[in-house]
PDB file of C-alpha atoms in Angstrom:
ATOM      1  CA  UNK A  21      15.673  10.464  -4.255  1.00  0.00           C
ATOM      2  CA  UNK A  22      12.217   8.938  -2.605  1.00  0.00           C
ATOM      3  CA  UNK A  23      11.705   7.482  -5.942  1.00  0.00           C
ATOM      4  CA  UNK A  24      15.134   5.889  -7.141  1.00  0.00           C
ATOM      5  CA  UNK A  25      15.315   4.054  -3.081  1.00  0.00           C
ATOM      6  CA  UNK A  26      12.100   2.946  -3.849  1.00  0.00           C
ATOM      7  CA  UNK A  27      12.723   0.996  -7.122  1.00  0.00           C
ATOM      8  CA  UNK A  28      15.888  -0.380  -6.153  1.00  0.00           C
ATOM      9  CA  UNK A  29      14.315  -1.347  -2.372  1.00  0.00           C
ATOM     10  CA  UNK A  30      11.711  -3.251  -4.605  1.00  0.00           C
ATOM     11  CA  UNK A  31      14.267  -4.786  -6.958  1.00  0.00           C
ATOM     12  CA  UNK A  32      16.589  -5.826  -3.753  1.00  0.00           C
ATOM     13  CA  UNK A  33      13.716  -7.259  -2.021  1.00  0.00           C
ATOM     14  CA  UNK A  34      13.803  -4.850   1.037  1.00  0.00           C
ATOM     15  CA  UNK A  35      11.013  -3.426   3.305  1.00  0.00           C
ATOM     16  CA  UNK A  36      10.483   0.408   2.299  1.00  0.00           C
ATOM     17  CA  UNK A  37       8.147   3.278   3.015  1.00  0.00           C
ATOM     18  CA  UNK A  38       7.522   6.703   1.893  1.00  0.00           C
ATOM     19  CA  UNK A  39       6.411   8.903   4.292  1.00  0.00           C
ATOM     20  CA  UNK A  40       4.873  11.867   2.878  1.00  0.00           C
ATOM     21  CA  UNK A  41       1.970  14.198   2.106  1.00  0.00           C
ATOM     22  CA  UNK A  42      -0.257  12.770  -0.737  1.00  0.00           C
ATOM     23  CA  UNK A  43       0.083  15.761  -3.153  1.00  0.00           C
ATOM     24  CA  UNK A  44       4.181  14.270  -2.955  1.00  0.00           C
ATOM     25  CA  UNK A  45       3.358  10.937  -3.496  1.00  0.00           C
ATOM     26  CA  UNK A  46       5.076   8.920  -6.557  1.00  0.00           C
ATOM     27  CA  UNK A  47       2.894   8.879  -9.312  1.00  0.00           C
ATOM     28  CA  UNK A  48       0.442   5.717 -10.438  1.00  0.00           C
ATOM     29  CA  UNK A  49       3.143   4.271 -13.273  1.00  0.00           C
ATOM     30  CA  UNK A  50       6.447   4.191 -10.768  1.00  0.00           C
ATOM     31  CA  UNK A  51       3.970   2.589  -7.993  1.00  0.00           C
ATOM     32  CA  UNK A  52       3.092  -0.345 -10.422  1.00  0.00           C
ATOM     33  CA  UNK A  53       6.848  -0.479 -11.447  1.00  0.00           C
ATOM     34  CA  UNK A  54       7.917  -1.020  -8.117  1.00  0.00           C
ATOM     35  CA  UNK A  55       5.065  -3.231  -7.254  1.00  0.00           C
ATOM     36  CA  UNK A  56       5.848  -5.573 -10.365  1.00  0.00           C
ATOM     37  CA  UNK A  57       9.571  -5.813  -9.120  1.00  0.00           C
ATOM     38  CA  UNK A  58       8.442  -6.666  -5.225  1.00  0.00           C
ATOM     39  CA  UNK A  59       6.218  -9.708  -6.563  1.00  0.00           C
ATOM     40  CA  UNK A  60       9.477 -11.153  -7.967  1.00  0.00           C
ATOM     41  CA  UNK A  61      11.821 -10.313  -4.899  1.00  0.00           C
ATOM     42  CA  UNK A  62       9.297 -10.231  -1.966  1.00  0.00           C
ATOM     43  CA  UNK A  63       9.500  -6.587  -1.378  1.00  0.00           C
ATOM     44  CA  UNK A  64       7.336  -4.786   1.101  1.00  0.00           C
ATOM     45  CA  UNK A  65       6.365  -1.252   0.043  1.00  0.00           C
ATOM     46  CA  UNK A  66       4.220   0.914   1.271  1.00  0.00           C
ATOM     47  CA  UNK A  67       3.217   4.762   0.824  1.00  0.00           C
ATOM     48  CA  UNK A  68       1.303   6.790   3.835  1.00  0.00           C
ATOM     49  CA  UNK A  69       0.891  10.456   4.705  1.00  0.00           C
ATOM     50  CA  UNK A  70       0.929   9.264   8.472  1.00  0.00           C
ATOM     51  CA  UNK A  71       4.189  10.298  10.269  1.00  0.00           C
ATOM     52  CA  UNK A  72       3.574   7.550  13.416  1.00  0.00           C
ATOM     53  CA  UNK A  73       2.480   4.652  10.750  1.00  0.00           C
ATOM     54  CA  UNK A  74       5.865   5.053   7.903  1.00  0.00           C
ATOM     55  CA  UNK A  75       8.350   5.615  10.636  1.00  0.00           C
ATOM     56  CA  UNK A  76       7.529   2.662  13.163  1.00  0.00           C
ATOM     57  CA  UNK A  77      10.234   0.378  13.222  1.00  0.00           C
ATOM     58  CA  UNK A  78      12.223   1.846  10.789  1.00  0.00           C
ATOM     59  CA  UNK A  79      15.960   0.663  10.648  1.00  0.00           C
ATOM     60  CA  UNK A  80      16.618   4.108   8.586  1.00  0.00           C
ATOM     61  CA  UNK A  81      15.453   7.371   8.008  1.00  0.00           C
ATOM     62  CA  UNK A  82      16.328   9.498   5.021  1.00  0.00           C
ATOM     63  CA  UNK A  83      14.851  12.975   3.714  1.00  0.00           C
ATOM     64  CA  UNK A  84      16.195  15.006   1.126  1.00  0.00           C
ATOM     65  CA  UNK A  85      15.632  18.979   0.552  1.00  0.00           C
ATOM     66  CA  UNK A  86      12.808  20.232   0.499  1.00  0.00           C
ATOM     67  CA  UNK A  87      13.101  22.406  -2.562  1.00  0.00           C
ATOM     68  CA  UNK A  88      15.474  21.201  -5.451  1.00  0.00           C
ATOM     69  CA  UNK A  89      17.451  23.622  -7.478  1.00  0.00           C
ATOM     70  CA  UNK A  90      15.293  25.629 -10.385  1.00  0.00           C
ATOM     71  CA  UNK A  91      12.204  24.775  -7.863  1.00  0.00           C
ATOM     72  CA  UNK A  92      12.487  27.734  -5.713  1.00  0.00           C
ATOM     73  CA  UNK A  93       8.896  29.094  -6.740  1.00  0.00           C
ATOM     74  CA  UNK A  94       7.590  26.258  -4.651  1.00  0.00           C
ATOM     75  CA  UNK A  95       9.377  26.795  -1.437  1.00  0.00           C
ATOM     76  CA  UNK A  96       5.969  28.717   0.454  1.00  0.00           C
ATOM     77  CA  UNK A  97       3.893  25.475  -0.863  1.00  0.00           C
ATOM     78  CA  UNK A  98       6.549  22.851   0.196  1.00  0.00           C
ATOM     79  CA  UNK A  99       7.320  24.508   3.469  1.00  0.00           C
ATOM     80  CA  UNK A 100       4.012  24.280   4.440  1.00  0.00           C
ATOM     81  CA  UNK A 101       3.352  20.930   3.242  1.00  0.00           C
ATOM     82  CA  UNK A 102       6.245  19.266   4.883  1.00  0.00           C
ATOM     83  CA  UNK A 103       6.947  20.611   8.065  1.00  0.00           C
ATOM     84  CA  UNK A 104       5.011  17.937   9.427  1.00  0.00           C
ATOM     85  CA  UNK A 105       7.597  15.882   8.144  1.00  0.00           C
ATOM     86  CA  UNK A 106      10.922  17.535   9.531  1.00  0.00           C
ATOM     87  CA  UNK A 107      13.389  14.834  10.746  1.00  0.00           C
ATOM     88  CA  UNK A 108      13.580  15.713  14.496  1.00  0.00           C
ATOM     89  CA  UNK A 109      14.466  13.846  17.574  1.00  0.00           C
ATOM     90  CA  UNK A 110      10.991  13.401  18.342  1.00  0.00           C
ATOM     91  CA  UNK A 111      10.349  11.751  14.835  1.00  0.00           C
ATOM     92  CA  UNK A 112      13.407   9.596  15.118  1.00  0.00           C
ATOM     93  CA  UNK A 113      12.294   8.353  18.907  1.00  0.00           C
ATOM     94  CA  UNK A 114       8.961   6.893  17.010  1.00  0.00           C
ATOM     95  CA  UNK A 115      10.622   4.650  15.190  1.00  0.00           C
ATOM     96  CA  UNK A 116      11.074   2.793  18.693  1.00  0.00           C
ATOM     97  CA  UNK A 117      13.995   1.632  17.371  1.00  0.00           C
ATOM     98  CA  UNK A 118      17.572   3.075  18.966  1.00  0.00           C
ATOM     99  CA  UNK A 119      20.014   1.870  16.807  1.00  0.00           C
ATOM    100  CA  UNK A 120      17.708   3.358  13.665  1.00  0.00           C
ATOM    101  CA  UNK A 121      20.128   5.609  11.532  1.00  0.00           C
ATOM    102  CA  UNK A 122      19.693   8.922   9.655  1.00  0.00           C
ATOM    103  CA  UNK A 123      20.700   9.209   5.778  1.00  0.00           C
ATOM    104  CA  UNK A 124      20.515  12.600   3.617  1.00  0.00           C
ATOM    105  CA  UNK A 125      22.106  12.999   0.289  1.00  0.00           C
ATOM    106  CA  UNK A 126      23.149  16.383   1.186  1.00  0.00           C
ATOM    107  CA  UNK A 127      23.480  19.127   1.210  1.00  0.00           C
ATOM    108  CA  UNK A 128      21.011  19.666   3.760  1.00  0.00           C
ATOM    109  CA  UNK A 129      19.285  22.978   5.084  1.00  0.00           C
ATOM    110  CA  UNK A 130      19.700  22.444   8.487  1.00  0.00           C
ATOM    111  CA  UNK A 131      16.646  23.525  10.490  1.00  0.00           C
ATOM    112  CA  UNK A 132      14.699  23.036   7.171  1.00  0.00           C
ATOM    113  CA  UNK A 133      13.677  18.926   6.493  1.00  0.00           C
ATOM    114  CA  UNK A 134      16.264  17.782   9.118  1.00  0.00           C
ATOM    115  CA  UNK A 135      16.763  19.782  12.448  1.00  0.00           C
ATOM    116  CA  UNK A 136      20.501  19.865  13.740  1.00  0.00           C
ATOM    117  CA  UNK A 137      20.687  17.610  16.447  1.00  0.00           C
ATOM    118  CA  UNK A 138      19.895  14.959  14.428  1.00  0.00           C
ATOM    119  CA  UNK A 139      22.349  15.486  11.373  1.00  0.00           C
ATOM    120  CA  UNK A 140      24.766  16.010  13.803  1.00  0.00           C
ATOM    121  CA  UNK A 141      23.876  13.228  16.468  1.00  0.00           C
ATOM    122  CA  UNK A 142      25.186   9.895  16.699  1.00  0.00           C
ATOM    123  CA  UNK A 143      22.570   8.342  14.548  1.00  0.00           C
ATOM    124  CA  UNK A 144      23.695  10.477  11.460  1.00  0.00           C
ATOM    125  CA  UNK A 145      25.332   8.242   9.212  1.00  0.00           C
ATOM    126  CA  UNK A 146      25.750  11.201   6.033  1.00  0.00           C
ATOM    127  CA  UNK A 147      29.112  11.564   5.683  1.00  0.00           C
ATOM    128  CA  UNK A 148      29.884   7.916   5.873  1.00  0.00           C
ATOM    129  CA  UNK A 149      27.221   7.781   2.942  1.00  0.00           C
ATOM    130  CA  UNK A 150      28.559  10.940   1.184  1.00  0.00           C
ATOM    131  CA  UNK A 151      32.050   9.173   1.690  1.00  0.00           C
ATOM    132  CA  UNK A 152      30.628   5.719   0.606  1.00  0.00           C
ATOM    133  CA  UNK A 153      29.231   7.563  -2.680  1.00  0.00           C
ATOM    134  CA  UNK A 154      32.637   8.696  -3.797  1.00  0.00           C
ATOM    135  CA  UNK A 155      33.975   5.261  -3.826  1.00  0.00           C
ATOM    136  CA  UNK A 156      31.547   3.962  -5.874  1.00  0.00           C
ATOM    137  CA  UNK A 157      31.820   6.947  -8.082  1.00  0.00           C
ATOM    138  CA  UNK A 158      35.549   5.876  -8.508  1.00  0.00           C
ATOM    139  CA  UNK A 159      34.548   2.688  -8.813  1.00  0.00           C
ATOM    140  CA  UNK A 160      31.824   3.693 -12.060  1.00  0.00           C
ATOM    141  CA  UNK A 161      34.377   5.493 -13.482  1.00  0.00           C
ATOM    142  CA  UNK A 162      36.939   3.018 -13.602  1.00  0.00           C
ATOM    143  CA  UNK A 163      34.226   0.320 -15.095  1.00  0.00           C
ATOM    144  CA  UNK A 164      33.433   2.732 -17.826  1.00  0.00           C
ATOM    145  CA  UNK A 165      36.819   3.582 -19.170  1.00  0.00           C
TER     146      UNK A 165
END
């Protein structure tokens, strides 16, 4: 999901940041992609392993799972890598910013990338999104046909 937000940030012109250890990070050809799109569109993207840094600011937060279907193996290795990076109140209150929404595709393991109080909370914004992606599912459909 990081990846796909981060090419159409790039090709809308918007601000975006992946926070994220650096054995996650998008690999060398997306990064110049994305880059080649922001020089056209004024994009500001960055990448950093930094929790305090990527989140400052930020008008959203979004995290996906943390192990994909068919990628169980890596669950230990992920785990461990990205706990550091579990959407929590604390990580939401250094943004600085209180009207700063959460996103997830879902489903979500609750207690896993995103804790429940925060999926939850009033800055959760998922099922308006999940709800948001139907309609433009319809709306796909119907173009195709």
């Amino acid at each position: 999901v990081a990846r796909s937000l981060m090419v159409i940030s790039a090709k809308l012109g918007m601000h975006f940041t992946i926070v994220s250890p650096k054995e996650l990070w998008p690999d060398d050809k997306l990064k110049n992609l994305c880059e080649s799109f922001a020089k056209e569109t004024g994009s500001v993207l960055s990448i950093t392993d930094s929790v305090d840094e990527g989140v400052k600011a930020a008008d959203a937060i979004y995290t996906d799972v943390w192990v994909s279907m068919g990628e169980e193996a890596l669950k230990a290795e992920r785990v461990r890598l990205l706990t550091p990076y579990q959407v929590n109140a604390a990580l939401m209150e250094k943004t600085g910013n209180p009207a700063c929404i959460f996103l997830h595709c879902l489903p979500a393991v609750k207690g896993e990338e995103v804790t429940f109080d925060v999926i939850e909370g009033p800055q959760s914004r998922v099922f308006d999104e999940a709800e948001n992606r139907k309609h433009t599912i319809k709306a796909i459909m119907l173009a195709t046909l």
